[in-house]
Amino acid sequence: MDRTWSTMKATLILLFLGFGPSMGYGLKLDPPENLVVSDPGHLGFLQIHWSPPASLLNITNCDVQFKLEYLNTYKKRWTAIWTSWRNFTAQFDLGKEIKIRVHTLLSGPCANGSEISSETYTEVVQPPVSTGLVGSMAKNFVCLLHNIEYVECNWERSPGHPAESQQTLYYWHSELKQAKECPEYLVNNGVRSGCNFSGIFLPLFEDVNFCVNGSSPAGPLRPAFFSLQIQNHVKLAATDKLHLQMGPNKQLHLHWDAPARRVSSQCLEWEVENAIEGLDGKQLLQKTLTRKMTLHQLFVPDTKKSCFRVRSRLHKYCTDDGFWSDWGRWECHPAPV
């Protein structure tokens, strides 16, 4: 009995030693090597490359994967990716610090069927682009897809913006090999303040990157980087066809038309503003949110007139950000003579 147990114990020790540290028992798994971040000139869409640790080059009976983590400065949180690839592309704001780290993961027979991760990681920390005059960066950058027809971007100058300077906009998306300059600048008092992309293709449902930089007699302006998806920045046209009529029981019936034919009615929401003027001259303002393109409102007694106007936006189920259209014109009952 003692000899049998001793034999089994020796066998287990030999098995453990035979598997070695790659078996998952006290394994110290090395992190990836040669982590490199390269910039192909796509305004923040960077390429990330790495190599497996040299200690795993002879491993054949295990699956090697990697956990990539990077600080998503646009969403202000860490993003994690699990992959067996040795490269990845991700979007970064070049005006902020770039942080990337990669772990090694191992699973399969050589890890006793479990999954293990390197305790340490390989990391790259890259400082933000800080060239250019302090206080010269563009601010309040906004792009709008007007009525699903054309894109227009606008920005403002910072207080420290030097005189006699001019700003330049560049843009890039996945169908361009390199960044391109704004096709048509919007100019206000001789100063560029925006870009009109009318007739220029900008894709939906993918990141479009922008950079506003420039030059001045005092030196280059500090660049500002932006990334957005165009379908989340729709501003519809004002609703100019509002129909108002009095029905039975002194009930006012309103209906209106959609501002753009290419927008599903299921994606639209409306705000109806009702201005009621009493016989005493006092006014009451009411607002109603609705998903329908009709509204029924009782004409209040002792009312001199009741006026309505409408505006629209894409509903939150169809876009991440909703921009209200401008208000349509007022329609009143009784109509002005």
XYZ file of C-alpha atoms in Angstrom:
337
model
C 0.000 0.000 0.000
C 2.792 2.435 0.938
C 4.812 1.410 -2.149
C 1.753 1.903 -4.416
C 1.086 5.390 -3.032
C 4.751 6.298 -3.377
C 4.715 5.149 -6.986
C 1.569 7.193 -7.758
C 3.012 10.226 -6.017
C 6.240 9.967 -7.991
C 4.248 9.611 -11.204
C 2.232 12.753 -10.461
C 5.408 14.699 -9.713
C 6.947 13.523 -12.971
C 3.807 14.493 -14.876
C 3.809 17.914 -13.265
C 7.485 18.419 -14.015
C 7.018 17.056 -17.510
C 4.290 19.575 -18.269
C 6.510 22.294 -16.837
C 5.441 25.890 -16.241
C 3.379 25.953 -19.452
C 0.772 23.710 -17.844
C -0.962 26.463 -15.907
C 0.362 25.366 -12.505
C 2.206 28.464 -11.385
C 2.678 29.498 -14.999
C 4.148 32.928 -15.549
C 2.891 33.817 -19.012
C 4.839 36.565 -20.741
C 3.079 39.573 -22.304
C 3.296 40.303 -26.055
C 6.373 41.910 -27.567
C 7.129 44.619 -30.119
C 3.938 46.644 -29.581
C 3.971 49.358 -32.234
C 1.428 52.069 -33.110
C 1.646 53.552 -36.598
C -0.183 56.518 -38.107
C -0.989 56.170 -41.839
C -2.267 59.751 -41.984
C -5.945 58.981 -41.427
C -6.498 61.667 -38.773
C -6.561 59.360 -35.774
C -7.402 55.955 -37.281
C -4.249 54.179 -36.079
C -2.772 50.756 -36.792
C -1.628 48.628 -33.830
C 0.813 45.710 -34.240
C 2.417 43.295 -31.778
C 4.175 39.908 -31.617
C 3.619 36.890 -29.368
C 6.159 36.475 -26.570
C 9.235 34.524 -27.618
C 8.518 31.964 -24.873
C 5.443 30.755 -26.834
C 7.056 30.336 -30.243
C 7.340 26.540 -29.826
C 3.861 26.052 -28.380
C 1.787 23.869 -30.758
C -0.943 22.353 -28.599
C -2.528 25.531 -27.256
C -4.523 28.466 -28.574
C -2.766 31.807 -28.234
C -4.945 34.893 -28.089
C -4.550 38.479 -26.975
C -6.554 40.966 -24.971
C -6.158 44.461 -26.367
C -7.277 47.420 -24.269
C -7.224 51.031 -25.359
C -8.535 54.258 -23.890
C -11.380 55.439 -26.108
C -11.099 59.183 -25.622
C -14.254 59.903 -27.648
C -16.397 57.691 -25.391
C -14.236 58.403 -22.309
C -13.819 54.762 -21.320
C -11.559 51.765 -21.871
C -12.440 49.417 -24.720
C -11.355 45.748 -24.619
C -10.925 43.432 -27.623
C -10.160 39.680 -27.529
C -8.477 38.489 -30.715
C -6.148 35.834 -32.155
C -4.828 38.393 -34.656
C -1.624 40.321 -34.134
C -2.890 43.650 -35.404
C -5.863 45.926 -34.915
C -7.054 49.362 -36.054
C -8.870 51.793 -33.790
C -9.947 55.417 -33.693
C -8.150 57.893 -31.416
C -8.264 61.596 -30.700
C -4.713 62.666 -31.544
C -5.188 65.771 -29.415
C -5.298 63.564 -26.296
C -2.959 61.017 -24.735
C -3.073 57.583 -26.393
C -2.985 54.556 -24.080
C -2.815 50.974 -25.386
C -1.984 47.737 -23.580
C -2.002 44.084 -24.637
C -2.136 40.859 -22.566
C -1.295 37.325 -23.722
C -4.005 34.669 -23.287
C -3.411 30.921 -23.449
C -5.943 28.087 -23.503
C -6.001 24.403 -24.446
C -4.124 21.213 -23.501
C -0.880 22.949 -22.521
C -2.858 24.992 -19.996
C -4.745 21.945 -18.651
C -7.889 22.983 -20.528
C -8.177 26.311 -18.739
C -7.509 29.860 -19.898
C -4.682 31.815 -18.379
C -3.587 35.406 -18.861
C -0.271 37.145 -18.477
C -0.161 39.036 -15.204
C 1.622 41.925 -16.877
C 0.951 43.633 -20.185
C 2.861 45.441 -22.871
C 1.905 49.111 -22.989
C 2.272 52.115 -25.253
C 1.586 55.623 -23.955
C 1.810 58.296 -26.620
C 1.575 62.005 -25.774
C -0.992 64.187 -27.554
C -0.164 66.262 -30.584
C 0.847 69.545 -28.973
C 2.452 71.438 -31.832
C 1.098 74.865 -32.681
C 0.349 78.072 -30.849
C -1.322 77.734 -27.458
C -4.945 78.922 -27.506
C -5.258 78.684 -31.294
C -7.274 75.441 -31.501
C -10.703 75.507 -33.185
C -13.662 74.984 -30.858
C -17.398 74.131 -31.010
C -16.994 71.964 -34.101
C -20.404 70.801 -35.390
C -21.383 68.885 -38.532
C -24.997 68.550 -39.686
C -26.554 66.446 -42.424
C -29.216 68.858 -43.635
C -32.444 67.091 -44.585
C -30.494 63.949 -45.667
C -29.128 65.981 -48.599
C -25.763 67.580 -47.791
C -23.295 67.939 -44.925
C -22.102 71.241 -43.541
C -19.512 71.602 -40.767
C -18.895 74.743 -38.722
C -16.415 75.772 -36.056
C -15.418 78.810 -34.016
C -12.114 80.478 -33.285
C -10.631 80.290 -29.820
C -10.025 83.536 -27.909
C -6.273 83.087 -28.344
C -6.522 82.731 -32.100
C -3.900 85.013 -33.723
C -4.924 87.686 -36.189
C -4.235 87.322 -39.901
C -4.478 83.551 -39.719
C -6.490 81.060 -41.723
C -7.785 77.637 -40.735
C -7.861 74.527 -42.904
C -10.112 71.468 -42.647
C -9.087 67.957 -43.657
C -11.294 64.865 -43.618
C -10.882 61.106 -44.054
C -13.064 57.986 -44.167
C -12.478 54.347 -45.101
C -13.033 54.865 -48.831
C -10.211 57.419 -49.081
C -6.555 56.445 -49.321
C -5.430 59.721 -47.758
C -7.036 62.706 -46.078
C -8.534 65.386 -48.320
C -9.057 69.099 -47.846
C -12.470 70.774 -47.562
C -14.037 71.101 -51.046
C -15.770 74.448 -50.335
C -15.083 76.687 -47.356
C -17.727 78.820 -45.685
C -16.298 82.298 -45.162
C -17.526 84.918 -42.689
C -15.959 88.397 -42.899
C -13.033 86.964 -44.806
C -12.434 84.212 -42.225
C -13.065 80.503 -42.796
C -15.693 79.270 -40.371
C -16.978 76.073 -41.959
C -17.034 73.634 -44.847
C -19.795 72.715 -47.311
C -19.705 69.094 -48.506
C -22.573 69.466 -50.989
C -22.053 66.892 -53.748
C -19.287 65.126 -51.786
C -19.857 61.561 -50.576
C -19.532 61.043 -46.827
C -20.484 57.515 -45.685
C -23.094 56.717 -43.051
C -22.689 54.283 -40.142
C -18.911 54.592 -39.970
C -16.474 57.075 -38.494
C -15.579 60.142 -40.523
C -12.498 61.918 -39.193
C -11.835 65.650 -39.302
C -8.897 67.866 -38.452
C -8.941 71.660 -38.299
C -5.489 73.246 -38.294
C -3.929 76.221 -40.038
C -1.181 78.778 -40.139
C -0.487 82.363 -39.115
C 2.397 84.843 -39.269
C 3.118 83.932 -35.632
C 3.402 80.205 -36.441
C 1.241 77.117 -37.062
C -2.136 76.772 -35.347
C -2.707 73.901 -32.951
C -4.748 71.143 -34.654
C -8.139 69.979 -33.352
C -9.362 66.445 -34.138
C -12.947 65.219 -34.376
C -14.610 61.931 -35.297
C -18.325 61.352 -35.869
C -20.881 59.268 -37.740
C -22.934 61.376 -40.112
C -26.274 59.604 -39.559
C -26.207 60.800 -35.935
C -26.092 64.453 -36.971
C -29.219 64.955 -39.053
C -31.070 68.251 -39.026
C -34.297 68.080 -40.998
C -35.775 70.932 -42.956
C -38.491 73.078 -41.409
C -42.023 71.794 -41.891
C -43.672 74.354 -44.162
C -46.904 72.477 -44.928
C -49.092 72.607 -41.835
C -52.815 72.167 -42.486
C -55.304 73.485 -39.930
C -59.075 73.293 -40.083
C -62.053 73.424 -37.735
C -64.046 70.223 -37.393
C -67.300 69.390 -35.613
C -67.618 70.169 -31.907
C -65.165 73.063 -32.363
C -62.221 70.711 -32.590
C -59.153 71.887 -34.490
C -57.546 69.267 -36.735
C -53.871 69.579 -37.635
C -51.836 67.482 -40.053
C -48.532 68.078 -41.759
C -46.073 66.532 -44.198
C -42.711 64.927 -43.524
C -39.770 67.215 -44.375
C -37.746 64.563 -46.226
C -38.984 61.692 -48.366
C -36.010 59.486 -47.496
C -36.808 59.433 -43.781
C -39.170 56.756 -42.468
C -42.096 58.155 -40.500
C -41.219 55.628 -37.779
C -37.962 57.528 -37.184
C -39.594 60.919 -36.745
C -40.876 62.739 -33.703
C -42.544 66.120 -33.637
C -42.985 69.023 -31.305
C -46.134 71.093 -31.774
C -46.244 74.558 -30.249
C -49.669 76.085 -29.618
C -49.997 79.816 -28.884
C -53.450 80.699 -27.526
C -54.526 84.339 -27.359
C -57.503 85.083 -25.094
C -60.095 87.819 -25.597
C -58.318 89.773 -22.853
C -55.086 89.769 -24.883
C -53.246 87.349 -22.603
C -51.279 84.551 -24.265
C -50.765 80.929 -23.259
C -48.057 78.762 -24.814
C -48.355 74.957 -24.879
C -46.023 72.311 -26.339
C -46.843 68.726 -27.303
C -44.486 65.901 -28.285
C -45.913 63.300 -30.656
C -44.851 60.484 -32.990
C -47.869 61.056 -35.242
C -48.284 63.588 -38.029
C -51.720 64.660 -36.829
C -53.068 66.419 -33.752
C -56.565 67.260 -32.531
C -57.033 70.239 -30.232
C -60.249 71.604 -28.749
C -60.789 75.271 -29.560
C -61.043 76.864 -26.125
C -64.014 79.201 -25.540
C -63.241 82.878 -25.029
C -60.243 82.503 -27.325
C -59.416 85.183 -29.841
C -57.208 82.898 -31.904
C -55.145 79.719 -31.644
C -51.892 79.373 -33.619
C -49.689 76.346 -34.251
C -46.238 75.594 -35.593
C -44.239 72.356 -35.861
C -40.643 71.162 -35.819
C -39.145 67.666 -36.139
C -36.133 65.514 -35.388
C -35.051 61.890 -35.722
C -36.192 59.729 -32.840
C -33.625 58.274 -30.422
C -34.316 54.758 -31.765
C -32.910 55.815 -35.152
C -30.011 58.064 -34.145
C -27.693 58.686 -31.210
C -28.170 62.456 -31.280
C -31.321 64.284 -32.287
C -31.137 67.813 -33.693
C -34.389 69.749 -33.873
C -35.239 71.352 -37.174
C -36.085 75.025 -37.330
C -39.706 75.871 -36.572
C -42.154 75.968 -39.470
C -44.372 78.956 -40.044
C -47.373 79.689 -37.823
C -50.877 78.661 -38.881
C -53.779 80.260 -36.996
C -57.502 79.853 -36.499
C -59.272 81.979 -37.317
C -56.944 82.776 -40.192
C -55.857 86.401 -40.499
C -58.033 88.426 -42.860
